[in-house]
Coordinates of C-alpha atoms in Angstrom, one line a residue:
X1 CA 112.8 129.5 79.4
X2 CA 115.7 129.5 82.2
X3 CA 118.3 126.5 81.4
X4 CA 116.9 124.5 84.7
X5 CA 117.9 120.8 84.5
X6 CA 120.3 120.7 81.7
X7 CA 123.6 119.4 81.9
X8 CA 126.3 121.6 82.9
X9 CA 128.9 122.2 81.4
X10 CA 132.5 121.1 83.2
X11 CA 136.0 121.8 82.9
X12 CA 137.6 118.5 80.9
X13 CA 140.4 118.7 83.2
X14 CA 141.8 120.3 86.8
X15 CA 144.8 121.6 85.1
X16 CA 142.6 123.3 82.9
X17 CA 140.4 124.9 85.0
X18 CA 143.8 126.1 87.2
X19 CA 144.5 127.9 84.2
X20 CA 141.7 129.5 83.4
X21 CA 141.5 130.8 86.7
X22 CA 144.3 131.7 87.1
X23 CA 144.0 133.4 84.1
X24 CA 141.2 135.4 85.0
X25 CA 142.9 137.1 88.1
X26 CA 146.3 137.7 86.3
X27 CA 146.0 140.7 83.7
X28 CA 147.0 144.5 83.9
X29 CA 146.3 144.1 87.7
X30 CA 149.4 142.5 87.9
X31 CA 151.6 143.5 85.5
X32 CA 150.6 147.3 84.6
X33 CA 149.5 147.9 88.0
X34 CA 151.1 145.5 90.6
X35 CA 154.5 147.3 89.7
X36 CA 153.7 151.1 89.9
X37 CA 151.5 150.5 93.2
X38 CA 154.5 148.5 95.0
X39 CA 157.2 151.4 93.3
X40 CA 154.7 154.1 94.9
X41 CA 154.8 152.2 98.2
X42 CA 158.4 151.9 99.3
X43 CA 158.6 148.2 97.5
X44 CA 160.1 145.4 100.3
X45 CA 157.3 146.7 103.8
X46 CA 154.6 146.4 100.6
X47 CA 154.9 143.4 99.1
X48 CA 155.1 141.7 102.7
X49 CA 151.9 143.6 103.2
X50 CA 150.8 142.1 99.9
X51 CA 151.1 138.8 100.7
X52 CA 149.5 138.6 104.2
X53 CA 146.7 140.3 102.3
X54 CA 146.4 137.6 99.9
X55 CA 146.5 135.0 103.2
X56 CA 144.0 136.1 105.2
X57 CA 141.1 138.0 102.3
X58 CA 142.0 137.0 99.1
X59 CA 142.3 133.6 99.9
X60 CA 139.1 133.0 101.5
X61 CA 136.9 134.9 99.7
X62 CA 138.6 133.1 96.8
X63 CA 137.2 129.4 98.1
X64 CA 134.0 131.1 98.9
X65 CA 132.7 131.9 95.4
X66 CA 133.6 128.7 94.1
X67 CA 131.8 126.9 97.2
X68 CA 128.8 129.0 95.9
X69 CA 129.3 128.1 92.1
X70 CA 130.5 124.3 92.8
X71 CA 127.3 124.0 94.7
X72 CA 124.7 125.6 93.0
X73 CA 126.2 125.0 89.6
X74 CA 124.5 128.3 88.6
X75 CA 125.4 131.9 87.5
X76 CA 126.2 134.3 90.0
X77 CA 122.8 135.9 90.2
X78 CA 121.2 132.0 89.6
X79 CA 123.4 130.9 92.5
X80 CA 121.6 133.0 94.8
X81 CA 118.2 132.1 93.8
X82 CA 118.6 128.4 94.4
X83 CA 119.9 129.5 97.7
X84 CA 118.2 131.7 99.1
X85 CA 114.8 132.5 96.6
X86 CA 113.9 135.3 94.1
X87 CA 113.0 138.1 96.8
X88 CA 116.0 137.2 99.2
X89 CA 118.3 140.4 99.8
X90 CA 121.3 138.2 99.2
X91 CA 120.5 138.1 95.1
X92 CA 121.6 142.0 95.4
X93 CA 125.6 139.8 95.9
X94 CA 125.2 138.5 92.6
X95 CA 123.4 141.4 90.7
X96 CA 126.3 143.7 92.1
X97 CA 128.9 140.8 90.9
X98 CA 127.6 140.5 87.5
X99 CA 127.4 144.6 86.7
X100 CA 130.9 144.9 88.0
X101 CA 132.4 142.6 85.6
X102 CA 130.1 144.4 82.7
X103 CA 131.2 147.8 83.6
X104 CA 135.0 146.7 84.3
X105 CA 134.6 144.4 80.6
X106 CA 133.7 148.1 78.7
X107 CA 136.2 150.0 80.1
X108 CA 139.1 147.4 80.2
X109 CA 138.7 146.1 76.9
X110 CA 139.8 149.9 75.6
X111 CA 142.5 149.9 78.2
X112 CA 143.3 146.4 76.7
X113 CA 143.1 147.9 73.3
X114 CA 145.8 150.2 74.2
X115 CA 148.3 147.4 74.8
X116 CA 147.1 145.9 71.4
X117 CA 148.5 149.2 69.9
X118 CA 152.1 149.3 72.2
X119 CA 152.3 145.8 70.5
X120 CA 151.9 147.4 66.6
X121 CA 154.3 150.2 67.5
X122 CA 157.1 147.5 68.9
X123 CA 156.4 145.9 66.2
X124 CA 157.1 148.4 63.7
X125 CA 160.3 149.6 65.7
X126 CA 158.7 152.8 66.9
X127 CA 161.0 153.0 70.5
X128 CA 163.4 152.2 68.5
X129 CA 166.2 155.5 68.2
X130 CA 164.1 157.7 69.7
X131 CA 164.4 160.2 72.2
X132 CA 162.4 159.8 75.9
X133 CA 160.3 162.6 75.5
X134 CA 159.2 161.4 72.4
X135 CA 158.7 157.9 73.1
X136 CA 156.5 158.8 76.4
X137 CA 154.6 161.5 74.0
X138 CA 153.6 158.7 72.1
X139 CA 150.4 157.5 75.0
X140 CA 149.1 160.8 75.2
X141 CA 148.7 161.1 72.0
X142 CA 147.2 157.5 71.5
X143 CA 144.2 159.2 74.4
X144 CA 144.0 162.2 72.5
X145 CA 142.6 159.8 69.5
X146 CA 139.6 158.6 70.0
X147 CA 139.1 156.2 66.7
X148 CA 142.5 154.7 66.9
X149 CA 141.3 153.5 70.4
X150 CA 138.1 152.5 69.6
X151 CA 139.4 150.4 66.4
X152 CA 142.0 148.4 69.1
X153 CA 139.1 148.2 71.6
X154 CA 136.8 146.3 69.1
X155 CA 139.9 143.8 68.0
X156 CA 140.0 143.1 71.8
X157 CA 136.4 142.7 72.2
X158 CA 136.8 140.2 69.0
X159 CA 138.9 138.2 70.0
X160 CA 137.3 138.0 73.2
X161 CA 134.5 137.2 71.6
X162 CA 135.3 134.4 69.5
X163 CA 136.7 132.2 72.5
X164 CA 134.0 132.4 75.2
X165 CA 131.5 131.1 72.1
X166 CA 133.2 128.1 71.9
X167 CA 132.1 127.3 75.3
X168 CA 133.3 126.0 78.4
X169 CA 136.0 123.2 77.2
X170 CA 136.3 124.0 73.5
X171 CA 136.8 128.0 74.1
X172 CA 137.5 129.2 77.3
X173 CA 139.7 126.0 78.4
X174 CA 141.3 125.2 75.6
X175 CA 142.7 128.8 74.6
X176 CA 143.5 128.8 78.4
X177 CA 145.7 125.9 77.9
X178 CA 147.6 127.8 75.3
X179 CA 147.2 131.3 76.3
X180 CA 148.6 131.0 79.5
X181 CA 151.6 128.9 79.0
X182 CA 152.5 131.9 76.4
X183 CA 152.8 134.2 79.2
X184 CA 154.5 132.1 81.5
X185 CA 157.0 131.9 78.5
X186 CA 156.8 135.4 77.3
X187 CA 157.2 136.4 81.4
X188 CA 160.4 134.1 81.9
X189 CA 161.7 135.5 79.6
X190 CA 161.4 139.2 80.9
X191 CA 162.3 137.6 84.1
X192 CA 165.8 136.1 82.9
X193 CA 165.9 139.7 81.0
X194 CA 166.0 141.5 84.3
X195 CA 168.2 139.2 86.7
X196 CA 171.2 138.8 83.7
X197 CA 171.3 142.6 84.0
X198 CA 173.4 144.8 86.3
X199 CA 169.8 146.1 88.0
X200 CA 169.0 142.9 88.9
X201 CA 169.9 143.2 92.5
X202 CA 169.4 146.2 93.0
X203 CA 164.9 145.2 91.8
X204 CA 165.1 142.3 94.1
X205 CA 166.7 144.6 97.2
X206 CA 163.7 146.8 96.1
X207 CA 161.0 143.9 96.2
X208 CA 162.0 142.1 99.3
X209 CA 163.8 144.0 101.4
X210 CA 161.3 145.3 104.2
X211 CA 161.9 149.3 104.7
X212 CA 158.4 150.0 107.6
X213 CA 159.5 153.6 107.4
X214 CA 158.2 154.2 104.0
X215 CA 155.3 152.0 105.1
X216 CA 152.4 154.2 105.7
X217 CA 148.4 153.2 106.5
X218 CA 147.3 154.4 103.3
X219 CA 150.0 151.5 101.8
X220 CA 148.4 148.9 104.2
X221 CA 144.5 149.8 102.7
X222 CA 146.4 150.0 98.7
X223 CA 148.1 146.7 99.6
X224 CA 144.7 145.0 101.2
X225 CA 142.4 146.6 98.3
X226 CA 144.8 145.2 95.6
X227 CA 144.8 141.8 97.3
X228 CA 141.5 141.6 96.5
X229 CA 140.6 142.8 93.3
X230 CA 144.0 141.1 91.8
X231 CA 142.1 138.0 92.3
X232 CA 139.1 138.8 90.6
X233 CA 137.1 138.7 93.3
X234 CA 133.4 140.4 94.1
X235 CA 133.1 140.3 89.8
X236 CA 130.9 136.8 89.2
X237 CA 134.0 135.1 87.7
X238 CA 134.6 132.9 89.9
X239 CA 131.6 131.8 91.3
X240 CA 130.8 131.1 87.0
X241 CA 134.2 129.2 86.9
X242 CA 133.5 127.3 90.1
X243 CA 130.1 126.1 88.5
X244 CA 132.2 124.1 86.5
X245 CA 133.7 122.6 89.1
X246 CA 133.9 118.6 89.5
X247 CA 131.9 118.3 93.4
X248 CA 134.6 116.3 94.3
X249 CA 138.1 118.8 93.6
X250 CA 139.4 120.1 96.5
X251 CA 138.6 123.8 97.1
X252 CA 141.3 124.4 99.2
X253 CA 144.2 122.7 96.8
X254 CA 142.6 124.3 93.3
X255 CA 142.1 128.1 95.3
X256 CA 145.9 127.8 96.7
X257 CA 147.3 127.0 92.8
X258 CA 145.4 129.9 91.3
X259 CA 146.5 132.0 94.3
X260 CA 150.5 131.1 94.5
X261 CA 150.1 131.1 90.2
X262 CA 148.8 134.9 90.5
X263 CA 151.1 136.0 93.5
X264 CA 154.0 134.3 91.5
X265 CA 153.8 136.4 88.4
X266 CA 153.0 139.6 89.9
X267 CA 156.3 139.4 91.4
X268 CA 158.3 138.2 88.8
X269 CA 157.0 141.1 86.3
X270 CA 157.8 143.6 90.0
X271 CA 161.2 142.6 89.8
X272 CA 161.7 142.1 85.2
X273 CA 160.2 145.5 85.5
X274 CA 162.4 147.0 88.9
X275 CA 165.8 145.8 87.6
X276 CA 165.6 146.8 83.7
X277 CA 164.4 150.4 85.5
X278 CA 166.8 149.9 87.9
X279 CA 169.5 149.3 85.8
X280 CA 169.0 152.4 83.2
X281 CA 169.2 154.8 87.2
X282 CA 165.2 155.8 86.2
X283 CA 162.9 155.4 89.4
X284 CA 160.2 152.9 90.5
X285 CA 158.0 155.5 91.5
X286 CA 156.8 156.1 88.4
X287 CA 153.0 155.6 88.6
X288 CA 150.7 154.9 86.4
X289 CA 152.8 155.9 83.5
X290 CA 155.5 153.4 84.5
X291 CA 154.0 150.8 81.4
X292 CA 153.3 152.7 78.9
X293 CA 155.9 156.0 79.5
X294 CA 158.7 154.4 81.3
X295 CA 159.3 151.0 79.9
X296 CA 159.3 152.2 76.7
X297 CA 162.1 154.3 77.3
X298 CA 163.8 151.9 79.3
X299 CA 163.5 149.6 76.2
X300 CA 164.7 152.2 73.7
X301 CA 168.1 152.5 75.7
X302 CA 169.3 148.8 76.9
X303 CA 170.5 145.9 74.5
X304 CA 168.3 144.1 72.3
X305 CA 165.2 146.3 73.9
X306 CA 163.4 146.7 70.7
X307 CA 162.7 142.3 71.1
X308 CA 162.3 142.8 74.6
X309 CA 159.5 145.5 73.5
X310 CA 157.7 143.2 71.9
X311 CA 158.1 140.3 74.1
X312 CA 156.8 142.6 77.0
X313 CA 153.6 144.4 75.4
X314 CA 152.4 140.9 74.3
X315 CA 152.8 139.6 77.3
X316 CA 150.5 142.2 78.3
X317 CA 148.0 141.8 75.5
X318 CA 147.9 137.7 77.0
X319 CA 147.0 138.6 80.2
X320 CA 144.5 142.0 79.0
X321 CA 143.2 138.9 77.1
X322 CA 142.8 135.5 79.4
X323 CA 141.2 138.4 82.2
X324 CA 138.6 140.0 80.0
X325 CA 137.5 136.2 79.1
X326 CA 136.1 135.7 82.0
X327 CA 134.2 139.2 82.6
X328 CA 132.5 138.1 79.9
X329 CA 131.8 134.3 80.4
X330 CA 130.1 135.6 83.9
X331 CA 127.7 138.1 81.4
X332 CA 127.2 135.2 79.8
X333 CA 126.5 132.4 82.1
X334 CA 123.8 134.4 83.7
X335 CA 122.2 135.1 80.3
X336 CA 122.5 131.3 79.8
X337 CA 121.0 130.0 82.7
X338 CA 119.0 133.1 83.7
X339 CA 117.1 134.3 80.9
X340 CA 117.8 130.9 78.3
X341 CA 119.5 132.3 75.7
X342 CA 122.3 130.4 73.2
X343 CA 125.6 131.4 74.4
X344 CA 126.1 133.0 70.8
X345 CA 123.4 134.9 71.1
X346 CA 124.1 135.8 74.6
X347 CA 128.1 136.5 73.6
X348 CA 127.6 138.8 70.6
X349 CA 125.4 140.8 72.3
X350 CA 127.2 141.4 75.4
X351 CA 130.9 141.8 73.7
X352 CA 128.9 144.0 71.1
X353 CA 127.5 146.3 74.1
X354 CA 130.2 146.3 76.1
X355 CA 132.0 147.9 73.2
X356 CA 129.2 150.7 73.2
X357 CA 129.1 151.2 76.6
X358 CA 133.0 151.8 76.2
X359 CA 132.8 154.4 73.4
X360 CA 132.9 157.1 76.5
X361 CA 135.6 155.8 78.2
X362 CA 137.9 155.7 74.6
X363 CA 136.6 159.5 74.3
X364 CA 137.3 160.7 77.7
X365 CA 140.8 162.2 77.3
X366 CA 139.8 163.6 73.5
X367 CA 136.1 164.0 72.7
X368 CA 134.4 164.3 75.7
X369 CA 137.5 165.4 78.3
X370 CA 135.6 168.0 79.7
X371 CA 132.4 166.1 80.4
X372 CA 132.6 166.0 84.4
X373 CA 130.6 162.6 85.6
X374 CA 131.0 162.1 89.2
X375 CA 132.9 164.5 90.6
X376 CA 135.6 166.2 88.4
X377 CA 136.3 162.4 87.2
X378 CA 135.6 161.9 83.6
X379 CA 134.1 158.4 82.4
X380 CA 136.4 156.8 82.9
X381 CA 137.7 157.3 85.9
X382 CA 134.0 157.4 87.8
X383 CA 133.8 154.3 85.7
X384 CA 136.3 152.6 87.7
X385 CA 136.0 154.1 90.4
X386 CA 131.8 152.9 90.9
X387 CA 133.6 149.2 90.0
X388 CA 136.9 148.9 91.6
X389 CA 135.8 151.1 94.6
X390 CA 132.2 150.1 95.5
X391 CA 130.7 147.5 93.7
X392 CA 133.8 145.0 94.2
X393 CA 134.7 145.6 97.8
X394 CA 130.5 145.4 98.4
X395 CA 130.3 142.1 96.7
X396 CA 133.0 140.8 98.2
X397 CA 131.8 141.8 101.5
X398 CA 127.9 140.9 100.7
X399 CA 129.9 136.8 99.6
X400 CA 132.2 136.9 103.2
X401 CA 128.7 137.7 105.4
X402 CA 126.7 135.3 103.6
X403 CA 129.0 132.1 103.2
X404 CA 130.7 133.2 106.9
X405 CA 127.1 133.9 108.6
X406 CA 123.6 133.0 106.6
X407 CA 124.4 129.8 104.7
X408 CA 122.8 127.3 106.7
X409 CA 123.0 123.8 107.1
X410 CA 126.4 123.5 106.7
X411 CA 126.9 123.2 103.2
X412 CA 129.7 125.4 102.8
X413 CA 131.9 122.8 105.3
X414 CA 130.5 120.1 102.9
X415 CA 131.9 121.4 99.8
X416 CA 135.3 121.5 101.9
X417 CA 134.5 118.0 103.0
X418 CA 134.1 117.1 99.5
X419 CA 137.2 117.4 98.1
X420 CA 139.3 116.5 101.2
X421 CA 140.3 119.6 103.0
X422 CA 137.8 119.3 106.5
X423 CA 140.8 119.6 108.5
X424 CA 141.3 123.6 106.9
X425 CA 137.3 124.7 107.5
X426 CA 137.4 125.6 111.3
X427 CA 140.7 127.9 109.9
X428 CA 138.9 129.0 107.0
X429 CA 135.3 129.8 108.5
X430 CA 136.9 132.4 111.2
X431 CA 138.8 134.3 108.2
X432 CA 135.5 134.2 106.3
X433 CA 133.2 135.1 109.3
X434 CA 135.6 138.0 110.9
X435 CA 138.8 139.2 109.3
X436 CA 137.7 138.6 105.8
X437 CA 134.7 140.8 106.5
X438 CA 136.1 143.4 107.8
X439 CA 139.2 144.1 106.0
X440 CA 137.0 144.4 103.2
X441 CA 134.3 146.9 105.1
X442 CA 137.7 149.1 106.3
X443 CA 138.4 149.0 102.4
X444 CA 135.4 150.2 101.5
X445 CA 134.8 153.0 103.7
X446 CA 138.2 154.6 103.2
X447 CA 137.6 154.0 99.5
X448 CA 134.5 156.0 99.6
X449 CA 135.9 158.8 101.9
X450 CA 139.1 159.2 99.8
X451 CA 136.6 159.0 96.7
X452 CA 135.4 161.9 98.2
X453 CA 131.6 159.8 98.6
X454 CA 130.3 161.0 102.0
X455 CA 131.3 165.2 101.2
X456 CA 129.2 164.3 97.8
X457 CA 126.5 162.2 100.2
X458 CA 125.8 166.0 102.2
X459 CA 128.8 165.6 104.7
X460 CA 126.3 163.0 106.8
X461 CA 129.6 160.9 107.9

C-alpha cells in the first residue's frame, strides 16, 4: 500500500538541507573530474565557460527540480503521478531519473571503494619513498584485483546504508552536518598547502587566466555537460531532497547556496591540486589518472606529503559518501512512497542490489576485461555511458521542458512567490523555457554522436 496521506519527513533546519544538498552535489566530480577536465581543456577559459553554464543551465534546472519535489511532496516518480496522472508521458522523467540514480550508485560505489583503498594505502605509508613508476602502477594493481575492489565497495555501501536507514533528520541531515564540515576542513588544509607551495601562482594563473586559443567547441560542450552533472541533476536526488523542504523556503536562495558551495569546492580543489602539481614540475593535463596516479607521486615528492596524502584521499572518500547517500535516498524514497515499503527494507534491498549490479564493474578490468557490452566498451564504461551521456541529459531535458512549457496553473510561479523570490520569475522562466532545454539537447546530441550511438543505430543520422 502506498504511503499517501502520511506525514512527510522534513529537514529539521535550513542548514541541514543546504549541507545535505551540497553534499549531494559535491562528489568525485568536483575533486576528481573537474580538475582533470580543466587540465585537459587549457584552464582559465574553460573555467569561465563552466561558470557561465552553471549560471544559465545548472541553476535554473536545480530550481525546477526542487520546485517539483516541494510542490508534490513525493519521490521523483510519484511527483509526476501526482502532477499528471499514472498514464502521463511525463512519468518518464521520473523513471529515467530514478533508473539513472540506481545505475550510477552501482558503479559509483566501486569507484568510491578505490578512494577507501587509497586512504588505507596513505595511512600505511605506501607512497613514501617509492619511485614514481611503482606508485603509478598501484592503481593498475588495484583495478586488476576484483575481490579487493568488491570488499571496499561493500564497506562503502554499508556506510551509505547506515546513514540512509536513519531517515531524513536522524540519518542524512545529522551525518551531513558532520561529514560536510569535515570535508570543508580537509579541503581547506589542502588549499592552504597549495597556496603556500611554490607552484601557487602558476596554479592560480592556470585556473583563472583565460586563454581562449586553448578553448575548442569540444571544451564548451565538456563544460556544459559537467555543469549539469556536477549538481546532481537528472538523477532524482534534488526532486527527492526538495520534497523534504518547508513550503516557505526561498528556492532561489537555497539553490544559490548549494550551487555556490559546489562551485567553490570544485575551484578550491582545482587550485589545491594544480598548485602542488606545478610545484614539482609536472603537467596538469594528466587526464583521469590525475588523482590516482599523478597526485600520489606528487605527495611522495614534497615535504609533509605522507600526511597530505591521507588528508586528500579522506577528502575524496567523504565527497563520494555524501554524494552517494543522495543517490540511494532517491531510490529509497520511491519504494517508500510508491510501494509502501519500510525505510529499513528499502534501504537494505537497494544497497544490496547496488552491490550485486556493481560486481561486473569491479570485474571490468580483470575477469570481465574481454566482455564488450556497448561497442568496444567494458561493463563499467558502458554503464557510465548510459547513465551520464544519455539518462541524465534526457531526464534534465524532460524536466526543463515540463516545467517551462507544460506545468499548468502557474504552479512554478507560486513556488517561487511562496519563498519570496517571485521577482526572479521572468528571468528564470525564460532560462528554463528556452536556454536550458536547448543547451541540454545540444549536449545530448553531441554526446550521442561522440559515443557512436547514431552509427550503432545504422547511420540514419
